[in-house]
Structures are given as structure tokens and as C-alpha cells.
Short mmCIF file of C-alpha atoms and ligand atoms in Angstrom, two decimals:
data_model
loop_
_atom_site.label_atom_id
_atom_site.label_comp_id
_atom_site.label_asym_id
_atom_site.label_seq_id
_atom_site.Cartn_x
_atom_site.Cartn_y
_atom_site.Cartn_z
CA MET A 213 109.33 130.03 147.83
CA SER A 214 111.46 126.95 148.49
CA TRP A 215 110.28 123.88 146.57
CA LEU A 216 111.05 120.29 147.44
CA ILE A 217 111.13 118.29 144.21
CA THR A 218 110.70 114.58 145.00
CA GLY A 219 112.09 112.43 142.20
CA GLY A 220 114.19 115.41 141.14
CA ALA A 221 117.04 113.13 140.02
CA GLY A 222 114.75 111.34 137.56
CA TYR A 223 114.20 112.10 133.89
CA ILE A 224 111.17 114.40 134.22
CA GLY A 225 112.07 115.57 137.74
CA ALA A 226 115.50 116.84 136.68
CA HIS A 227 113.82 118.89 133.96
CA VAL A 228 111.44 120.33 136.55
CA VAL A 229 114.40 121.27 138.79
CA ARG A 230 116.09 122.98 135.88
CA ALA A 231 112.95 124.91 134.87
CA MET A 232 112.24 125.96 138.48
CA THR A 233 115.77 127.25 139.09
CA GLU A 234 115.84 129.01 135.71
CA ALA A 235 112.59 130.72 136.73
CA GLY A 236 114.29 131.94 139.92
CA GLU A 237 112.62 129.52 142.37
CA ARG A 238 114.68 127.79 145.06
CA ALA A 239 114.72 124.00 144.61
CA VAL A 240 115.79 121.10 146.84
CA VAL A 241 115.83 117.56 145.46
CA TYR A 242 114.53 114.58 147.46
CA ASP A 243 115.19 111.25 145.74
CA ASP A 244 115.87 107.67 146.86
CA LEU A 245 118.23 107.27 143.87
CA SER A 246 116.68 103.89 142.99
CA THR A 247 116.35 105.01 139.38
CA GLY A 248 117.36 108.66 139.80
CA ILE A 249 120.88 109.78 138.94
CA ALA A 250 122.69 112.18 141.29
CA GLY A 251 124.59 113.72 138.36
CA ARG A 252 121.34 115.09 136.94
CA VAL A 253 120.99 117.48 139.89
CA PRO A 254 122.61 120.80 138.97
CA PRO A 255 125.38 122.31 141.12
CA GLY A 256 123.97 124.54 143.83
CA VAL A 257 120.76 122.52 144.23
CA PRO A 258 120.84 120.43 147.44
CA LEU A 259 120.27 116.70 146.95
CA GLU A 260 118.73 114.93 149.93
CA ALA A 261 118.72 111.14 149.58
CA GLY A 262 115.64 109.55 151.09
CA SER A 263 112.45 107.61 150.51
CA THR A 264 108.95 109.08 150.54
CA LEU A 265 108.12 106.21 152.91
CA ASP A 266 110.55 107.61 155.52
CA ARG A 267 108.54 110.06 157.63
CA GLY A 268 111.46 110.97 159.91
CA ARG A 269 113.72 111.85 157.01
CA LEU A 270 110.94 113.88 155.34
CA ASP A 271 110.30 115.88 158.54
CA GLU A 272 114.01 116.63 158.81
CA VAL A 273 114.32 117.80 155.19
CA LEU A 274 111.10 119.86 155.15
CA ALA A 275 112.14 121.71 158.31
CA GLY A 276 115.86 121.87 157.50
CA HIS A 277 115.31 123.66 154.19
CA GLY A 278 112.31 125.76 155.18
CA ILE A 279 110.24 124.15 152.42
CA THR A 280 107.10 126.10 151.39
CA GLY A 281 105.93 123.92 148.47
CA VAL A 282 106.33 120.35 147.23
CA VAL A 283 106.38 119.03 143.66
CA HIS A 284 105.97 115.27 143.97
CA LEU A 285 107.28 113.21 141.07
CA ALA A 286 108.94 110.30 142.91
CA ALA A 287 107.10 107.15 141.80
CA LYS A 288 107.30 103.86 139.95
CA LYS A 289 106.09 104.31 136.38
CA GLN A 290 106.29 101.11 134.34
CA VAL A 291 102.86 99.93 133.33
CA ASP A 292 103.83 96.29 132.65
CA GLU A 293 105.84 96.00 135.87
CA SER A 294 102.82 97.32 137.80
CA VAL A 295 100.73 94.41 136.49
CA ASP A 296 103.25 91.94 137.92
CA ARG A 297 103.96 93.84 141.15
CA PRO A 298 100.78 95.69 142.19
CA LEU A 299 101.65 95.61 145.91
CA HIS A 300 104.99 97.26 145.19
CA TYR A 301 103.32 99.96 143.06
CA TYR A 302 100.61 100.70 145.64
CA ARG A 303 103.25 100.88 148.38
CA GLU A 304 105.61 103.19 146.49
CA ASN A 305 103.03 105.36 144.73
CA VAL A 306 100.11 105.48 147.18
CA GLU A 307 101.62 104.72 150.60
CA GLY A 308 104.69 106.87 149.72
CA LEU A 309 102.34 109.73 148.83
CA ARG A 310 100.28 109.24 152.01
CA VAL A 311 103.37 109.44 154.22
CA LEU A 312 104.62 112.48 152.30
CA LEU A 313 101.25 114.23 152.71
CA GLU A 314 101.34 113.51 156.46
CA ALA A 315 104.74 115.17 156.66
CA VAL A 316 103.65 118.07 154.44
CA THR A 317 100.52 118.84 156.45
CA ALA A 318 102.32 118.43 159.79
CA ALA A 319 104.97 120.90 158.61
CA GLY A 320 102.27 123.34 157.43
CA VAL A 321 103.58 123.44 153.84
CA PRO A 322 100.83 125.24 151.85
CA SER A 323 101.31 124.03 148.22
CA PHE A 324 101.49 120.60 146.60
CA VAL A 325 101.91 119.71 142.91
CA PHE A 326 101.31 116.03 142.06
CA SER A 327 102.65 114.17 139.05
CA SER A 328 99.71 112.27 137.53
CA SER A 329 99.26 110.62 134.16
CA ALA A 330 96.95 110.21 131.18
CA ALA A 331 96.96 106.56 132.31
CA VAL A 332 94.08 107.53 134.65
CA TYR A 333 91.76 107.69 131.61
CA GLY A 334 92.38 104.12 130.43
CA MET A 335 90.66 103.66 127.04
CA PRO A 336 88.85 106.95 126.45
CA ASP A 337 86.27 106.85 123.68
CA VAL A 338 86.52 110.54 122.76
CA ASP A 339 88.50 112.58 120.26
CA LEU A 340 89.98 114.92 122.84
CA VAL A 341 90.23 113.83 126.45
CA ARG A 342 89.05 116.50 128.89
CA GLU A 343 89.68 116.50 132.61
CA ASP A 344 86.01 115.61 133.19
CA THR A 345 86.19 112.60 130.85
CA PRO A 346 85.49 109.57 133.09
CA CYS A 347 88.61 107.91 134.51
CA ALA A 348 88.94 104.13 134.09
CA PRO A 349 92.61 103.15 134.49
CA MET A 350 93.67 99.90 132.80
CA SER A 351 96.67 99.03 134.98
CA PRO A 352 97.72 99.11 138.64
CA TYR A 353 100.06 101.96 137.64
CA GLY A 354 97.13 104.05 136.38
CA GLU A 355 95.11 103.10 139.48
CA THR A 356 97.87 104.36 141.79
CA LYS A 357 97.89 107.69 139.94
CA LEU A 358 94.11 108.06 140.19
CA ALA A 359 94.09 107.05 143.86
CA GLY A 360 96.95 109.52 144.34
CA GLU A 361 94.85 112.32 142.87
CA TRP A 362 92.00 111.47 145.27
CA LEU A 363 94.36 111.44 148.23
CA VAL A 364 95.89 114.77 147.22
CA ARG A 365 92.50 116.42 146.73
CA ALA A 366 90.98 115.08 149.95
CA THR A 367 94.04 116.12 151.97
CA GLY A 368 94.04 119.52 150.31
CA ARG A 369 90.41 120.10 151.31
CA ALA A 370 90.85 118.82 154.85
CA ALA A 371 94.12 120.61 155.57
CA GLY A 372 93.75 123.78 153.51
CA LEU A 373 96.53 122.72 151.17
CA SER A 374 96.53 124.23 147.67
CA THR A 375 96.96 121.37 145.17
CA ALA A 376 97.43 120.62 141.48
CA SER A 377 97.45 117.21 139.77
CA LEU A 378 99.15 117.30 136.38
CA ARG A 379 98.14 114.51 134.00
CA TYR A 380 101.08 114.10 131.62
CA PHE A 381 100.45 112.62 128.19
CA ASN A 382 103.35 110.95 126.27
CA VAL A 383 106.53 112.69 127.38
CA ALA A 384 109.61 112.69 125.10
CA GLY A 385 112.75 114.71 124.37
CA ALA A 386 115.38 116.38 126.54
CA ALA A 387 116.53 119.90 127.42
CA SER A 388 120.13 118.79 126.79
CA PRO A 389 121.74 115.41 126.03
CA GLU A 390 122.82 114.75 129.63
CA LEU A 391 119.22 115.07 130.88
CA ALA A 392 117.82 112.55 128.38
CA ASP A 393 115.78 109.57 129.52
CA THR A 394 117.96 106.54 130.20
CA GLY A 395 115.01 104.12 130.21
CA VAL A 396 113.92 102.22 127.12
CA CYS A 397 110.25 101.90 128.02
CA ASN A 398 108.50 104.18 125.51
CA LEU A 399 108.09 104.40 121.76
CA VAL A 400 110.91 106.85 120.93
CA PRO A 401 113.77 105.12 122.82
CA MET A 402 112.41 101.68 121.86
CA VAL A 403 112.63 102.61 118.19
CA PHE A 404 116.14 104.07 118.70
CA GLU A 405 117.22 100.80 120.33
CA ARG A 406 115.89 98.66 117.48
CA LEU A 407 117.33 100.85 114.73
CA THR A 408 120.79 101.20 116.26
CA GLY A 409 120.87 97.49 117.05
CA GLY A 410 120.29 96.73 113.39
CA ALA A 411 116.68 95.56 113.87
CA ALA A 412 113.44 96.75 112.32
CA PRO A 413 111.30 99.01 114.57
CA ARG A 414 108.06 97.38 115.63
CA VAL A 415 104.56 98.73 115.18
CA PHE A 416 102.31 97.10 117.78
CA GLY A 417 99.24 96.67 115.59
CA ASP A 418 98.05 98.50 112.46
CA ASP A 419 94.38 97.51 112.57
CA TYR A 420 93.16 100.16 114.99
CA PRO A 421 90.26 102.44 114.01
CA THR A 422 92.62 105.36 113.26
CA PRO A 423 93.54 107.01 109.92
CA ASP A 424 96.62 104.83 109.28
CA GLY A 425 95.56 101.95 111.56
CA THR A 426 98.25 102.62 114.19
CA CYS A 427 97.71 104.06 117.67
CA VAL A 428 97.51 107.83 118.08
CA ARG A 429 99.05 109.62 121.07
CA ASP A 430 99.69 113.17 122.27
CA TYR A 431 103.48 113.48 122.49
CA ILE A 432 104.78 116.37 124.56
CA HIS A 433 108.31 117.72 125.03
CA VAL A 434 109.69 117.25 128.55
CA VAL A 435 110.74 120.93 128.58
CA ASP A 436 107.09 121.92 128.09
CA VAL A 437 106.05 119.50 130.86
CA ALA A 438 108.66 121.08 133.16
CA GLU A 439 107.40 124.57 132.36
CA ALA A 440 103.86 123.48 133.22
CA HIS A 441 105.16 122.64 136.71
CA VAL A 442 106.61 126.12 137.12
CA ALA A 443 103.29 127.63 136.05
CA ALA A 444 101.34 125.34 138.41
CA ALA A 445 103.69 126.00 141.33
CA ARG A 446 103.28 129.73 140.84
CA ALA A 447 99.51 129.48 140.48
CA LEU A 448 99.31 127.66 143.82
CA GLY A 449 101.89 129.81 145.54
CA THR A 450 99.97 132.98 144.94
CA ARG A 451 96.42 131.67 145.44
CA PRO A 452 95.64 129.53 148.48
CA GLY A 453 92.79 126.99 148.51
CA ARG A 454 93.18 125.88 144.90
CA ASP A 455 92.35 122.38 143.65
CA LEU A 456 93.51 121.96 140.05
CA THR A 457 93.44 118.87 137.81
CA LEU A 458 95.04 119.56 134.45
CA ASN A 459 95.94 117.70 131.27
CA ILE A 460 99.50 118.37 130.20
CA GLY A 461 99.50 117.67 126.48
CA ARG A 462 99.64 119.47 123.15
CA GLY A 463 96.17 118.58 121.92
CA GLU A 464 97.61 117.09 118.74
CA GLY A 465 97.47 113.41 117.81
CA VAL A 466 100.44 111.70 116.12
CA SER A 467 100.32 108.06 115.00
CA VAL A 468 102.96 105.41 115.69
CA ARG A 469 103.57 105.20 111.95
CA GLU A 470 104.16 108.97 111.71
CA MET A 471 106.49 108.87 114.71
CA ILE A 472 108.57 106.05 113.25
CA ASP A 473 108.80 107.83 109.87
CA ARG A 474 110.07 110.97 111.59
CA ILE A 475 112.52 109.01 113.73
CA THR A 476 114.06 107.27 110.74
CA ALA A 477 114.33 110.60 108.87
CA ILE A 478 116.00 112.37 111.82
CA THR A 479 118.38 109.58 112.84
CA GLY A 480 119.32 108.50 109.32
CA HIS A 481 118.76 104.87 110.35
CA ASP A 482 116.28 104.04 107.65
CA ARG A 483 114.82 100.58 108.10
CA PRO A 484 111.22 99.66 107.34
CA ALA A 485 109.10 98.88 110.37
CA THR A 486 107.60 95.47 111.04
CA VAL A 487 103.99 95.20 112.11
CA THR A 488 103.50 92.87 115.08
CA ALA A 489 100.46 91.94 117.16
CA ARG A 490 98.66 94.57 119.22
CA ARG A 491 100.10 95.12 122.69
CA PRO A 492 97.38 94.20 125.20
CA GLY A 493 95.73 97.18 126.86
CA ASP A 494 96.76 99.82 124.31
CA PRO A 495 93.98 102.33 123.56
CA ALA A 496 93.59 103.37 119.90
CA ARG A 497 93.72 107.07 120.55
CA VAL A 498 94.60 109.24 123.58
CA VAL A 499 94.88 112.96 122.83
CA ALA A 500 94.45 115.76 125.36
CA SER A 501 92.29 118.76 125.30
CA ALA A 502 94.87 121.26 126.57
CA ASP A 503 92.34 124.07 127.06
CA ARG A 504 92.03 123.91 130.83
CA ALA A 505 95.79 124.21 131.48
CA ALA A 506 95.89 127.18 129.10
CA ALA A 507 92.98 128.86 130.89
CA GLU A 508 94.13 128.13 134.45
CA LEU A 509 97.89 128.53 134.05
CA GLY A 510 98.36 130.53 130.87
CA TRP A 511 100.62 127.62 129.86
CA LYS A 512 100.84 126.09 126.42
CA ALA A 513 103.35 123.65 124.88
CA ARG A 514 105.89 125.32 122.58
CA HIS A 515 107.88 122.40 121.17
CA ASP A 516 106.89 120.08 118.33
CA VAL A 517 107.57 116.41 117.58
CA GLN A 518 110.65 117.34 115.55
CA ASP A 519 112.21 118.98 118.65
CA MET A 520 111.31 115.98 120.81
CA ILE A 521 112.89 113.40 118.52
CA THR A 522 115.97 115.50 117.70
CA SER A 523 116.76 116.20 121.36
CA ALA A 524 116.01 112.60 122.42
CA TRP A 525 118.34 111.37 119.67
CA GLU A 526 121.18 113.65 120.86
CA GLY A 527 120.75 112.12 124.31
CA TRP A 528 120.70 108.60 122.89
CA VAL A 529 123.93 109.19 120.93
CA ARG A 530 125.57 110.56 124.07
CA GLN A 531 124.62 107.39 125.98
CA HIS A 532 125.44 105.08 123.03
CA PRO A 533 128.27 106.71 121.05
CA GLU A 534 128.36 103.81 118.59
CA ALA A 535 124.80 104.73 117.50
CA ALA A 536 126.07 107.63 115.41
CA ARG A 537 128.36 105.40 113.35
CA HIS A 538 126.43 103.39 110.82
C1 WQD B 108 103.12 104.64 122.53
C2 WQD B 108 102.51 103.92 121.34
C3 WQD B 108 102.45 101.52 121.54
C4 WQD B 108 106.80 100.86 121.21
C5 WQD B 108 102.67 104.77 128.49
C6 WQD B 108 101.89 104.72 129.75
C7 WQD B 108 101.49 106.11 130.12
C8 WQD B 108 102.70 107.00 130.23
C9 WQD B 108 103.48 106.97 128.97
C10 WQD B 108 103.74 107.08 132.32
C11 WQD B 108 101.58 102.76 121.74
C12 WQD B 108 103.32 101.95 120.39
C13 WQD B 108 105.54 101.42 121.31
C14 WQD B 108 107.15 100.14 120.03
C15 WQD B 108 104.95 100.59 119.16
N1 WQD B 108 103.55 106.53 131.26
N2 WQD B 108 104.64 101.29 120.31
N3 WQD B 108 106.20 100.03 119.04
O1 WQD B 108 101.57 103.14 126.12
O2 WQD B 108 100.94 105.40 125.17
O3 WQD B 108 101.83 105.24 127.46
O4 WQD B 108 103.79 105.64 128.65
O5 WQD B 108 104.06 107.53 133.20
O6 WQD B 108 100.84 106.06 131.32
O7 WQD B 108 100.73 103.93 129.56
O8 WQD B 108 103.35 104.88 125.61
O9 WQD B 108 105.52 104.98 124.48
O10 WQD B 108 104.75 102.77 125.43
O11 WQD B 108 103.64 103.65 123.43
O12 WQD B 108 104.15 100.44 118.25
O13 WQD B 108 108.27 99.61 119.88
O14 WQD B 108 103.58 103.31 120.60
O15 WQD B 108 101.71 100.38 121.21
O16 WQD B 108 100.52 102.74 120.83
P1 WQD B 108 101.82 104.58 126.03
P2 WQD B 108 104.41 104.06 124.78
#
């Protein structure tokens, strides 16, 4: 099959491209390069610049490359920005998806994998979040991902498109230093930035109802997330009429305090953390049940938190060479 990877020049998308090509699938990248980086696309993989809002360009690329499946990652993904700019997020994430699905169904492409998020659950009050746990997103970002899932499923049913929505939990790490995340929007890079800038890492609240009082999350290596896409793409490619919604996590909770302790041990930048106020909207605990993805795809995460932090740190040092000298 020939897969169009939208957002394939982004952090997670570039890992998906790498995993797909390593698995012997043909990949074409479609990216507007607003945050994507052309240099992340490996040699031999075509890079088509374009927006998911541009129907004409999509038609041209889908036909020109004989695309038979789409993995759609192109989206805006900053929760706080989505609160300030909801119209922008709905346009990029929902309208962009709607236009893409129009092009996909018009071209008769049979398979569609959608990048969703644990943000659809909001503040789940359960130990392990299952795919049938009620969704109650807490931000416009999470809303656009849930609305996206609905749009994907409804279109799949109406047009006979085989679909999968993958709900990623907290993604970290890198396959190699040059593919590392360049954003500083999540716990691991935010702690790197504080430590290498000579500041104490911050714990956003230690009075949560968790064992050490700090928030618990399900961190997952980006290489495992990428491999889940390969497994989903293959599951759809071989079985038409599918409609999958899957958590992509490890099923293991790690607290902010534990993460910071591991980060200081791995980086050698040992500075005690400061506890600050809670960040509004943060749930105490969000940990996946990973059973359904295992049953449906035969996929399971292989990498642990140590691998995530070590590989993320190698990427950070590559981007900030002065970080290694301290
Ligand atoms: C993790 C924990 C913070 C920085 C978000 C989105 C989610 C997904 C991943 C999507 C929280 C705490 C953080 C710091 C801290 N995004 N923290 N000190 O909020 O779980 O999930 O990113 O595409 O949808 O909601 O991830 O990495 O921001 O935070 O204490 O300096 O670390 O409060 O408990 P989060 P995160």
C-alpha cells in the first residue's frame, strides 16, 4: 500500500514515517511545514507541502502518488493555545479533517488512521481509562480530537472507509537525536529547559490524591506510538469495514515526582524541584488500559521511561550543545 502521512514532518509524524518505511510500506509526507521540519523526512520519501484545508492540492497528491491509505497526524496540539484560539483549533483540526475526508472519499482511498489523544477523556475518575470510559474533554484541543473521532467514524460508516482512531497518552523520547521533539510544551523538555538554564524544575501541585501527591500519567515512547500506527495501518489494510478506537499507552502510571527524579539522575543536572500551584485543568491521574490495542492489533509498548528520558536527553543535547557542559 501507499500511505499518505499528514504531519509527517512533525515530531510524532516523522517517527511514523520512519516506522512505516522500516516495515516496508511506501510513505508520502503531506505537511504545511508550519511546525514541521523538512529535514525530518528521510531521503527517498516524497515531501508534498500543503495544507489539509486545500482540497485541490490534496486531490492532486492523492491521485499523483496512487495513495491507498492515509495516516492523519497534521494538527495543532497545544492545550493552552487552544483555550485562547478555539476558532483556529476548530478550523485546523476539525475543518482540516473534514476537507481531507472529502478528498479521501472522493479518491476512493479505503483506509484512514486518525491521530487522537487521551485529552478526549478530560478528568477520568478511574484507575485505568478504557476506550468506553466516558469522554469529557477539558479544552478546545481535546474537543477537536473528540469531534474528529466522530467525523472519522461517521464518514467511515457512510463511505465504507476502514478507520482507526489512536488515542495517544503522554508521548516522550526519540528514535534518534535528530528526530527529537523541538517543542518545550511537555513535562520532559520543560524539566530539561529548567535544569540546563540553571533553574529548579517545577512540580505543578503536590496535593493531588495520588501516592506522592503529584499527578500520575502514562508516558509512552514515541517509537512505540509509531509502531502502533504500523500495526493499525496493517489491520485496516487487510480488513475492510473496520472501526477501531484504541488507547495507545503502556498501562503504567508514573508520577511527576518520579519523572523528575529520573530526569535528574539521567542528565546529571541534580537540582531539587520546587512545588508551585496546581496548573488549572490538570487531572490527578490518567493511565490507559492498553488491553484493547493488544487484542485488536497484537501491539504492545516495548520501551520504558528510562529509554524515553535517555533518548529525549540525547535529542536535547543535540539541539542545545551547551546543555552537556555543566
Ligand atoms: C504532565 C504532568 C503537569 C511540566 C498534555 C495534553 C495531552 C497530550 C500530552 C497532546 C502534568 C506536570 C509539567 C512541569 C509539571 N497532548 N508538569 N511541571 O498535561 O498530561 O498532557 O500533553 O497532544 O492532551 O493535555 O502533559 O507533559 O504537560 O504534563 O509538574 O514543568 O506534568 O502538571 O501533571 P499533560 P504535560
